[in-house]
Coordinates of C-alpha atoms in Angstrom, one line a residue:
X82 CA 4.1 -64.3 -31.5
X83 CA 6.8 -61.4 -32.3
X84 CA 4.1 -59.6 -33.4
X85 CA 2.6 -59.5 -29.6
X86 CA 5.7 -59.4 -28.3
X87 CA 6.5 -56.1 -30.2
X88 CA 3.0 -54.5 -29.5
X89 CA 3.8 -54.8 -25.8
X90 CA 7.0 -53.3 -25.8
X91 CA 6.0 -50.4 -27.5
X92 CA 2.9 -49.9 -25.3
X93 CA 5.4 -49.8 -22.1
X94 CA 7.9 -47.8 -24.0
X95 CA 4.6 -45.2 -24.9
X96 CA 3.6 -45.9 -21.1
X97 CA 7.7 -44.9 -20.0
X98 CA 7.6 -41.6 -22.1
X99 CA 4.1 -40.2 -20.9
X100 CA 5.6 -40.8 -16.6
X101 CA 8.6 -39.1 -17.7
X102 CA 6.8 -36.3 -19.4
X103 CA 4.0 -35.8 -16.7
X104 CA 6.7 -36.1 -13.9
X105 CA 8.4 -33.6 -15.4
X106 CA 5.3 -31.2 -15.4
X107 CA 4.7 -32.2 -12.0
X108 CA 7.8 -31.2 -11.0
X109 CA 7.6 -28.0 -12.5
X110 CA 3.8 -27.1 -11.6
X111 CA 4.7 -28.4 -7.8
X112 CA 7.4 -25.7 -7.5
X113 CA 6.5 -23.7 -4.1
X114 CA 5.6 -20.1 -4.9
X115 CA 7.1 -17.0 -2.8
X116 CA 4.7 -14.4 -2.2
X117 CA 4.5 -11.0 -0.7
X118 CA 1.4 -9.2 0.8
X119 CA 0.4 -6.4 -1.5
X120 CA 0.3 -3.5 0.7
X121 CA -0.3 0.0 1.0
X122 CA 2.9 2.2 0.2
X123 CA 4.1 5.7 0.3
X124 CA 6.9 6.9 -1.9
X125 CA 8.5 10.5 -2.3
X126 CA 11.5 12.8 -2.1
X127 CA 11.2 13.9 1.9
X128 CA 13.3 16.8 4.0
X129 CA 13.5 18.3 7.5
X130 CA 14.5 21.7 8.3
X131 CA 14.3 24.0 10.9
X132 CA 12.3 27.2 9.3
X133 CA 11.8 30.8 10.3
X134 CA 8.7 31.9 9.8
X135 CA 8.2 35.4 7.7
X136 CA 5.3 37.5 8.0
X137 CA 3.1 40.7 7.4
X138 CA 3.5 41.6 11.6
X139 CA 3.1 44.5 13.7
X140 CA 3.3 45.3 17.3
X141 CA 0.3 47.0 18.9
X142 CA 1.7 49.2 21.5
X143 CA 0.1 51.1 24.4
X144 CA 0.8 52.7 27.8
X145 CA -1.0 51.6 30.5
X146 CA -0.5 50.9 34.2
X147 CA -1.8 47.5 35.8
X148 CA -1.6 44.3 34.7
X149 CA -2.9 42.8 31.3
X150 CA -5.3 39.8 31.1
X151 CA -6.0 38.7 27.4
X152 CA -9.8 37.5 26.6
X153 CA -8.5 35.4 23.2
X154 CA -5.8 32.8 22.9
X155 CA -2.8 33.4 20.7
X156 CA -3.8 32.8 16.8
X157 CA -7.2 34.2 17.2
X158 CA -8.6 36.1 14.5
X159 CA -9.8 39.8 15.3
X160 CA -11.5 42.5 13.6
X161 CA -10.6 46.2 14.1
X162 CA -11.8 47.6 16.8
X163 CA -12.1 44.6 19.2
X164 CA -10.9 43.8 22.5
X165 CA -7.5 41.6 22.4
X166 CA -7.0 43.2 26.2
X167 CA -7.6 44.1 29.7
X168 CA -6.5 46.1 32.2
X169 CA -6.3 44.8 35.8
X170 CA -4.8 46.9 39.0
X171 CA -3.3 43.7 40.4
X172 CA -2.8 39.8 39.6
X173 CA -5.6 38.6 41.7
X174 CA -8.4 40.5 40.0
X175 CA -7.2 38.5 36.6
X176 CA -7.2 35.0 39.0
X177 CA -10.4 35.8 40.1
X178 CA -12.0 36.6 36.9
X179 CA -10.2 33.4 35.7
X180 CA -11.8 30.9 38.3
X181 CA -15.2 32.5 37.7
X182 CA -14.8 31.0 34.3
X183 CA -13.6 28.0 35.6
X184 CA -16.7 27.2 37.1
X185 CA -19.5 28.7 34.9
X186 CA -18.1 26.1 32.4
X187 CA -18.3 23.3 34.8
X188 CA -22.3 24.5 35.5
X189 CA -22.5 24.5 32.0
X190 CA -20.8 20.9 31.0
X191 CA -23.4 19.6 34.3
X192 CA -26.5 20.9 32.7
X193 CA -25.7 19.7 29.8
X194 CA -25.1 16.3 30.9
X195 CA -28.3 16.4 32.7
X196 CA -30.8 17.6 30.1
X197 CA -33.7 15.2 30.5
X198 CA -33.6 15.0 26.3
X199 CA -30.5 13.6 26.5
X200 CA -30.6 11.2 29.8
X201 CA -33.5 9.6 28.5
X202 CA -32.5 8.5 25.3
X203 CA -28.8 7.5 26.4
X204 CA -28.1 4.0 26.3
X205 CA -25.2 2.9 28.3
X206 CA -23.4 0.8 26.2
X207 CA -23.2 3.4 23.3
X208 CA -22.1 5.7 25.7
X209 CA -19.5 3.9 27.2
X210 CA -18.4 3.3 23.5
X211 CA -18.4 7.2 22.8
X212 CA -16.0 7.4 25.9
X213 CA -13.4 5.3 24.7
X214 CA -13.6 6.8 21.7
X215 CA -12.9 10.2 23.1
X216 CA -10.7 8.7 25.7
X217 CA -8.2 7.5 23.0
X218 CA -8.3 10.7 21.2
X219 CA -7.1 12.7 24.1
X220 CA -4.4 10.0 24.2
X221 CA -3.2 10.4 20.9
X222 CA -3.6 14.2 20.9
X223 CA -1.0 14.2 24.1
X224 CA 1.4 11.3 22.7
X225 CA 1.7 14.1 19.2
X226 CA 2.1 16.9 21.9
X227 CA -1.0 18.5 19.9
X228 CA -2.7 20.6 23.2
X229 CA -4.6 23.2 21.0
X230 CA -7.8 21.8 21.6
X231 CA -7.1 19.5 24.5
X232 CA -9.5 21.7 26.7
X233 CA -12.2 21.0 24.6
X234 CA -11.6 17.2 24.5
X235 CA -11.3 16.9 27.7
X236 CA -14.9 19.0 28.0
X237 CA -16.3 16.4 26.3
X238 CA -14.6 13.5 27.5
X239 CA -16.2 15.0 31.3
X240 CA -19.7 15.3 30.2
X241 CA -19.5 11.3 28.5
X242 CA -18.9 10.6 31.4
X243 CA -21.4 12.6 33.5
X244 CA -24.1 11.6 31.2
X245 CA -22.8 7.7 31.7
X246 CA -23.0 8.0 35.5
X247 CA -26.8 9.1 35.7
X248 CA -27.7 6.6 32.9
X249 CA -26.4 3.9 34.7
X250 CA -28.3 5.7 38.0
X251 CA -24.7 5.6 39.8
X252 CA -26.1 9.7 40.0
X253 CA -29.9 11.2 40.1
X254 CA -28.8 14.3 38.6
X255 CA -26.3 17.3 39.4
X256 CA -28.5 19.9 40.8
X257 CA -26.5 19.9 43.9
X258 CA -23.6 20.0 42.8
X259 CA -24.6 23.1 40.5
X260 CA -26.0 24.7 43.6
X261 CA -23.0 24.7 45.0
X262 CA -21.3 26.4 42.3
X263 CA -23.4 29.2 41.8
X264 CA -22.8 29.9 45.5
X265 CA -18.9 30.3 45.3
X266 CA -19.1 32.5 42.2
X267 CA -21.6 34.7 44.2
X268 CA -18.8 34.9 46.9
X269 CA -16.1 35.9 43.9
X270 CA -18.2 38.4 42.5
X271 CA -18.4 40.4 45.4
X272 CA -14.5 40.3 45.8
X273 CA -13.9 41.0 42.1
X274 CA -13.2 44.5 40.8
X275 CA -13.8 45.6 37.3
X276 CA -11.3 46.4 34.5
X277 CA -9.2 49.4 34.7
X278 CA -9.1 50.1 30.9
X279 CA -9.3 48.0 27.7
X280 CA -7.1 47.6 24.7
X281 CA -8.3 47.3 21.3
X282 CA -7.0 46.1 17.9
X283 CA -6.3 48.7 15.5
X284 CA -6.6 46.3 12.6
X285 CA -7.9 43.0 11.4
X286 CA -6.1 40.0 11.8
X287 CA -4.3 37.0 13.9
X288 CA -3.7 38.5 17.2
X289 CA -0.4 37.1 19.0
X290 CA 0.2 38.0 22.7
X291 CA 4.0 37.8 22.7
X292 CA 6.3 39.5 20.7
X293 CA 10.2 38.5 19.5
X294 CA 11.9 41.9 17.9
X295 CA 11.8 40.0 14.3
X296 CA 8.5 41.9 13.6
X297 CA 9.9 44.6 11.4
X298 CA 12.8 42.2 10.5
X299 CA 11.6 38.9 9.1
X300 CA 9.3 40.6 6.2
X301 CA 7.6 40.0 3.1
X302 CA 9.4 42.6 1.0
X303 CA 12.9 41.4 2.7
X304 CA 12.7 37.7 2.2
X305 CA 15.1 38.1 -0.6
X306 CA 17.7 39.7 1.0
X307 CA 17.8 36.8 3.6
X308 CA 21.1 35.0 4.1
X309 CA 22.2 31.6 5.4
X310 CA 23.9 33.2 7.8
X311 CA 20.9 35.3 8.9
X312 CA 18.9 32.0 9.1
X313 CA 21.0 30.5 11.4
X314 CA 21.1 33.1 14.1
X315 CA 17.9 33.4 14.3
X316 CA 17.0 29.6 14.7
X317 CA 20.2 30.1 17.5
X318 CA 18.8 32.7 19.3
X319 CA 15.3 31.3 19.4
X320 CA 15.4 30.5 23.4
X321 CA 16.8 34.1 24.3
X322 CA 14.6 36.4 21.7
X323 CA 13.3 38.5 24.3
X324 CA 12.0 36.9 27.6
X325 CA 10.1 39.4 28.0
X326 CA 8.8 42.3 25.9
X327 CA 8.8 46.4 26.1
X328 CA 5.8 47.2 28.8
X329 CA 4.2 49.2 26.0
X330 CA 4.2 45.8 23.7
X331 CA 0.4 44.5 23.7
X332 CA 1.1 41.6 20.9
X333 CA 1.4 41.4 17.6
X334 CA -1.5 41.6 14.8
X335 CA -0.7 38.8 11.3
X336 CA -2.1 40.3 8.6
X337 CA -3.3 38.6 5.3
X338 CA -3.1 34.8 4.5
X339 CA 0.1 34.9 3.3
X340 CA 3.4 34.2 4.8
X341 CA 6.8 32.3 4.2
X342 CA 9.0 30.5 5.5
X343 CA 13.1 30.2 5.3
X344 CA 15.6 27.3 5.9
X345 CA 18.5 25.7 5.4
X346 CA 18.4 22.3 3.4
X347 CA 21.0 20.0 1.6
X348 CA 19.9 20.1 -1.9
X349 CA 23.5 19.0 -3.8
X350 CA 21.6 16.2 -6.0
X351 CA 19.1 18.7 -7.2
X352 CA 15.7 17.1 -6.0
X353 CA 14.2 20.2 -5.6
X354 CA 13.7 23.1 -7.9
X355 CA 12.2 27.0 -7.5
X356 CA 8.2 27.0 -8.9
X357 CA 8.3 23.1 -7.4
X358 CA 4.8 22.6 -5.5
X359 CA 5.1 20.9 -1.8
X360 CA 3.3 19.7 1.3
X361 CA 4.9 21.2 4.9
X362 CA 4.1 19.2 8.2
X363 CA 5.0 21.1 11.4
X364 CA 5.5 19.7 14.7
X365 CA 3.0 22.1 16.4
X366 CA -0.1 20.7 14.4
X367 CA -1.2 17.6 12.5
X368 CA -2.5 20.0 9.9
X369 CA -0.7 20.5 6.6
X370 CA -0.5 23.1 3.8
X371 CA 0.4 23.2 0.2
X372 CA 3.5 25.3 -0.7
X373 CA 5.5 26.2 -3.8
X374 CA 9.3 27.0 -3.4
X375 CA 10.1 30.8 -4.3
X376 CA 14.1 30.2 -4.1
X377 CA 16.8 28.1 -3.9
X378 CA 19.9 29.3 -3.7
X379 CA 23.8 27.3 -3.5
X380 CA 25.7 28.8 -0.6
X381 CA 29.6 28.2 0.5
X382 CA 29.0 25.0 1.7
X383 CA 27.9 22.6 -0.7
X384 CA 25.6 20.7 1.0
X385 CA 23.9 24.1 2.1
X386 CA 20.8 26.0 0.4
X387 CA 19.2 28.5 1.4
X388 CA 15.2 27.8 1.0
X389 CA 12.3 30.2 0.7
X390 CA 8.7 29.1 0.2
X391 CA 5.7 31.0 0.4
X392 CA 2.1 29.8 1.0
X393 CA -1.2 31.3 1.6
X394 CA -3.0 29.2 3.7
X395 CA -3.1 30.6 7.2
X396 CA -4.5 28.8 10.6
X397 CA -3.9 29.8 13.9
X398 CA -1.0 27.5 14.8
X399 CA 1.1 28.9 12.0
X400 CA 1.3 32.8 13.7
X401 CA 2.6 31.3 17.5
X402 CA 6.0 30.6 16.9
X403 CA 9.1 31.9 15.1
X404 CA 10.9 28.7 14.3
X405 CA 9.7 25.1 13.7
X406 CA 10.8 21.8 12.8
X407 CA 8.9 21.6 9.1
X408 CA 9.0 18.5 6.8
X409 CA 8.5 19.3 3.0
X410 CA 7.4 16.6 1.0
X411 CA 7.7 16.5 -3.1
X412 CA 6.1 14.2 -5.0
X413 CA 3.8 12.2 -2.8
X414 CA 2.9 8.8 -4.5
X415 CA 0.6 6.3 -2.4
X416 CA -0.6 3.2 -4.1
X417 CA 0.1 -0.9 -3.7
X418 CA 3.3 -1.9 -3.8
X419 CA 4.4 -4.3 -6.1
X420 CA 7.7 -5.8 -6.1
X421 CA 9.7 -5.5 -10.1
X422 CA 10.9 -9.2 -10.0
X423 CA 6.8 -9.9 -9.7
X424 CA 6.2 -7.9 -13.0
X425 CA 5.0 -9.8 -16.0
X426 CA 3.3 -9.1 -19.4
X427 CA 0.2 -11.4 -20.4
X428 CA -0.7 -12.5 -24.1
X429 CA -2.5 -8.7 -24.4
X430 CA 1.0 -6.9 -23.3
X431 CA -0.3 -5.7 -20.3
X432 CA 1.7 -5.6 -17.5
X433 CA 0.9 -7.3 -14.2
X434 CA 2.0 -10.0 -11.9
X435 CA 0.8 -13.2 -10.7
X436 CA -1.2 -13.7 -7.2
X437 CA -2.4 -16.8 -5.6
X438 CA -5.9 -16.4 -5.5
X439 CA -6.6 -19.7 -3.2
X440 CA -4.7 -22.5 -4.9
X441 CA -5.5 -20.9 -8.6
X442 CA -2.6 -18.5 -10.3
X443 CA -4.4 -15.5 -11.4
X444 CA -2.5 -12.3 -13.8
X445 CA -3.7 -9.2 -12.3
X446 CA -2.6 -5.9 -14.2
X447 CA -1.2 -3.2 -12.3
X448 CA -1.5 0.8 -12.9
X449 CA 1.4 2.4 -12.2
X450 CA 1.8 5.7 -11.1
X451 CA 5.2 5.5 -9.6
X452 CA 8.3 3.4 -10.3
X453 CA 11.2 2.9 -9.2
X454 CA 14.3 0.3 -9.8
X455 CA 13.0 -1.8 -6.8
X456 CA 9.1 -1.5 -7.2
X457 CA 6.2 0.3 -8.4
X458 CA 2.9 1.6 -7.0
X459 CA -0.3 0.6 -8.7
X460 CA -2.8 2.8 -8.2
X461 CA -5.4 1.7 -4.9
X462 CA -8.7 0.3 -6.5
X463 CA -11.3 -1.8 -5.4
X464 CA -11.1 -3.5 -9.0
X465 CA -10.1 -7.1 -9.2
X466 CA -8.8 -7.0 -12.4
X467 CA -5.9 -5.3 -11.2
X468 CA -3.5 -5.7 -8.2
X469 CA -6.0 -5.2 -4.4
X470 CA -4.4 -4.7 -1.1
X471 CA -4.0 -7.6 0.8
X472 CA -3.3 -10.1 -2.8
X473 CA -0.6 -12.3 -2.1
X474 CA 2.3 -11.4 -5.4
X475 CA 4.5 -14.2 -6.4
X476 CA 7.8 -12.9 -6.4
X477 CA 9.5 -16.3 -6.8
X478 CA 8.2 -19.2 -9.1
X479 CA 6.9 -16.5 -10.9
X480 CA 7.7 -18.5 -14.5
X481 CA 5.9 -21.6 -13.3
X482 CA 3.3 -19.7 -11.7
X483 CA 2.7 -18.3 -15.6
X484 CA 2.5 -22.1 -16.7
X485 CA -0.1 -22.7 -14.4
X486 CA -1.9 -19.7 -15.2
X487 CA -1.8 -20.2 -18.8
X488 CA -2.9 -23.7 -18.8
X489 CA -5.6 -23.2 -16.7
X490 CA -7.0 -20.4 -19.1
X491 CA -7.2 -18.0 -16.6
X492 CA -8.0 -14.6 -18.4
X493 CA -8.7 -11.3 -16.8
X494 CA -12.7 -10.6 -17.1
X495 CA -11.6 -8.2 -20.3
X496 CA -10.4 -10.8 -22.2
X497 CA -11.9 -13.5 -24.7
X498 CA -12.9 -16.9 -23.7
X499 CA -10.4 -18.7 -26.4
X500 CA -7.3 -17.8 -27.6
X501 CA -7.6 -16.1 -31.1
X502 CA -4.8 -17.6 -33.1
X503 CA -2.4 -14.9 -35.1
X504 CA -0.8 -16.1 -38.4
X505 CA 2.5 -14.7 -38.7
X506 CA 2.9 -15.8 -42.4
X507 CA -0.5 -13.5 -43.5
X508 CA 0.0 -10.0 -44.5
X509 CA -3.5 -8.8 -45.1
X510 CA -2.4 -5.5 -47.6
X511 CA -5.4 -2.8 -48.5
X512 CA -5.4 -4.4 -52.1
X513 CA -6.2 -8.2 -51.1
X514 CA -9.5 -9.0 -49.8
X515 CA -10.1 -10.3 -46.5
X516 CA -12.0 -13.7 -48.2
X517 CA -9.0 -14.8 -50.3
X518 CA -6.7 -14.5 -47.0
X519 CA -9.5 -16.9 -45.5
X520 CA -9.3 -19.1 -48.1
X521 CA -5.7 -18.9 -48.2
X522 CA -5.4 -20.0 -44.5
X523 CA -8.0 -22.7 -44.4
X524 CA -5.5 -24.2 -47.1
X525 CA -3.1 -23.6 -45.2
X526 CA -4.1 -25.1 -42.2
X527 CA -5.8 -28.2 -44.0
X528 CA -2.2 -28.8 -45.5
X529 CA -0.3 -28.3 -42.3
X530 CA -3.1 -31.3 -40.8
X531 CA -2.6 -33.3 -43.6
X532 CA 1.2 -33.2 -43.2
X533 CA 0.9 -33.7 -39.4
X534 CA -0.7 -36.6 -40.0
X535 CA 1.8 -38.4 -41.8
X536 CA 5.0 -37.4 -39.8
X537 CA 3.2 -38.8 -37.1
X538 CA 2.3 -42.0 -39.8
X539 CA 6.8 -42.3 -40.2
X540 CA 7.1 -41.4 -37.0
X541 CA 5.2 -44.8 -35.6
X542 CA 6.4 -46.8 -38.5
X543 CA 9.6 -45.8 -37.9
X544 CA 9.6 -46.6 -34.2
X545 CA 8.0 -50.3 -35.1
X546 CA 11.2 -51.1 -37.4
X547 CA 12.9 -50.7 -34.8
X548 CA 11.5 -52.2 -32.2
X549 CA 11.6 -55.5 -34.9
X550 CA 14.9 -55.1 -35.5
X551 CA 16.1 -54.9 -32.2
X552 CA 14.0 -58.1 -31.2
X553 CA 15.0 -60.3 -34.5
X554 CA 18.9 -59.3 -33.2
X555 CA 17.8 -60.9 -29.7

């Protein structure tokens, strides 16, 4: 009878401590994880400036009585001995030249849009497509204030649409239409008058129509010598250099690819250094170059130092201006950001994080290539082994999220299917073979078995002594 008694109580005490135990892991296990999105993140050392452009520049001058009209936008390239202008008795002859243009180019964009190879295969719906396409990048180009090409755009944005109107037989064609624009440029022909003269280039390079006195000023060979002081007036007097230049000043021919540029920036907690490699954005173009800083030199002011950097990649936005807003950019880092409370270290030392992967925990490894005391960036990969835009990062519950990882045996794909165990106790030396430390640890295991066995043997007789005692005192 005690003897039943005794084996009951003990299976309810066993039954008490295995609901205490599992509540406690489901407590733990149940925890609700905080996670971040893993995105895409940029991270460098970032400065804007007004600069001053300095280049190899010189004025092409030449008398001449009229009017000038200029056959190349500013920034185009020229070779020596080409036409960069013309030479008109009055204003009108230029604005009928200039509407002649006008409509040969509209003839042109209609013939184009009615080429029978082309309205025959069109199909509406991709057409349509194409024009919101285009549509949206003329938007964007105007909300960036970026009009170099925005006649262009808007050329083809035009014929989309021409080409949509007869595919969807809203128009039979544009013959007409091009009639009638043949027949006013026959009437402007007749009223327009030939050149007087025309100007050539006496050397190869960026032609530039205005001209600002800093030509023989702002030089190559003189960039040293350039002050802060220098800097600044010239940034000041950038909306009253010359309204208008000498009558004998043509333009300006840019020679070479290479140029620099000046400014002022605040550089008291030394970020940047002379030989330092950057990236320059300008406000006139979405374009940008690569640029190494020449100088950098401390003025009065502390927080003031005057910047030179040279470059020697040229385009034809980079000879129309003087000054411009730049941003230089050192040390560009782009990868997933990962928070540095997320970071962990698996059984293999790698360093990663833990990301719910549906309701699993995985560890995925990250690879930095940026760190900071808040985060890192891993480098962008398509790999899942490592940390993938969009992964959601534990950033709280990160311990627990370990536990469940662990006891799940969850391994990245690069790691073994079991757990090898490691022996602290075995020091494997170049003189003992590798079979005696086998032996020497099946021993020891068998012996650390055996001896498990029988604490757990004292253990439950222990308990049952107890358990007697305590129900022969009752």
């Amino acid at each position: 009878m005690e003897n039943g008694i005794m084996k009951v109580l003990f299976v309810l005490l066993a039954g008490l401590i295995l609901c205490s135990v599992f509540n406690s892991i489901y407590t733990s296990v149940t925890e609700e994880y905080k996670t971040q999105t893993a995105v895409i993140y940029s991270s460098a050392d970032k400065v804007s400036f007004r600069g001053v452009y300095i280049r190899d520049e010189s004025v092409i001058r030449q008398s001449y009585t009229g009017v000038l009209s200029y056959p190349i936008s500013d920034g185009s390239k020229v070779a020596n001995g080409s036409v960069v202008a013309y030479v008109y008795d009055s204003e009108n002859d230029i604005e009928i030249n200039r509407k002649i243009k006008e409509l040969s180019d509209e003839i042109d964009l209609l013939n184009a849009a009615q080429n029978p190879g082309t309205v025959l295969t069109a199909d509406p719906s991709f057409i349509s497509g194409l024009i919101s396409q285009r549509y949206q990048a003329v938007a964007t180009r105007i909300a960036k204030k970026d009009i170099s090409d925005i006649k262009s755009q808007r050329d083809d944005l035009l014929t989309l649409m021409s080409i949509y109107q007869i595919s969807v037989k809203q128009e039979e064609g544009y013959d007409d239409r091009i009639a009638e624009l043949n027949g006013q440029i026959d009437e402007l022909v007749k009223m327009r008058r030939s050149s007087k003269s025309e100007i050539v280039s006496p050397d190869s390079g960026y032609f530039v129509s205005s001209t600002d006195g800093y030509e023989s000023v702002l030089t190559m060979d003189k960039s040293g010598e350039l002050s802060a002081e220098t800097i600044k007036d010239v940034i000041a007097n950038e909306s009253s250099v010359k309204a208008s230049k000498d009558k004998s000043e043509i333009g300006k021919l840019v020679r070479g690819y290479n140029w620099k540029i000046a400014g002022i920036i605040d550089n008291s907690e030394s970020v940047y250094n002379p030989g330092d490699t950057v990236k320059l954005s300008f406000a006139s173009t979405p374009d940008t170059v690569t640029a190494t800083i020449e100088s950098l030199e401390p003025t009065d002011d502390p927080e003031e130092w005057t910047l030179i950097l040279r470059c020697d990649e040229m385009t034809f936005d980079l000879v129309q201006k003087r000054v411009e807003r730049v941003e230089m950019t050192l040390n560009d880092f782009e990868g997933i950001k990962v928070p540095r409370e997320a970071l962990r270290f698996n059984k293999n030392n790698e360093k990663g994080c833990y990301v719910l992967w549906g309701q699993r925990v995985l560890f995925k490894k990250v690879d930095p290539i940026f760190e900071s005391d808040d985060y890192l960036l891993s480098r962008l990969t398509s790999n899942e082994e490592y940390v993938c835009v969009y992964d959601d990062i534990i950033i709280e519950g990160v311990d627990t999220a370990a536990y469940m990882a662990n006891s799940d045996e969850i391994v990245t794909s690069d790691e073994p299917e079991e757990e090898i165990p490691v022996y602290t106790d075995a020091v494997i030396s170049e003189t003992e073979p590798a079979e005696a430390i086998s032996e020497e640890t099946s021993a020891e295991e068998t012996d650390s078995t055996e001896q498990s066995g029988s604490d757990e043997a004292v253990t439950e007789q222990s308990l049952s002594e107890n358990l007697e005692g305590e129900l022969h005192f009752e």
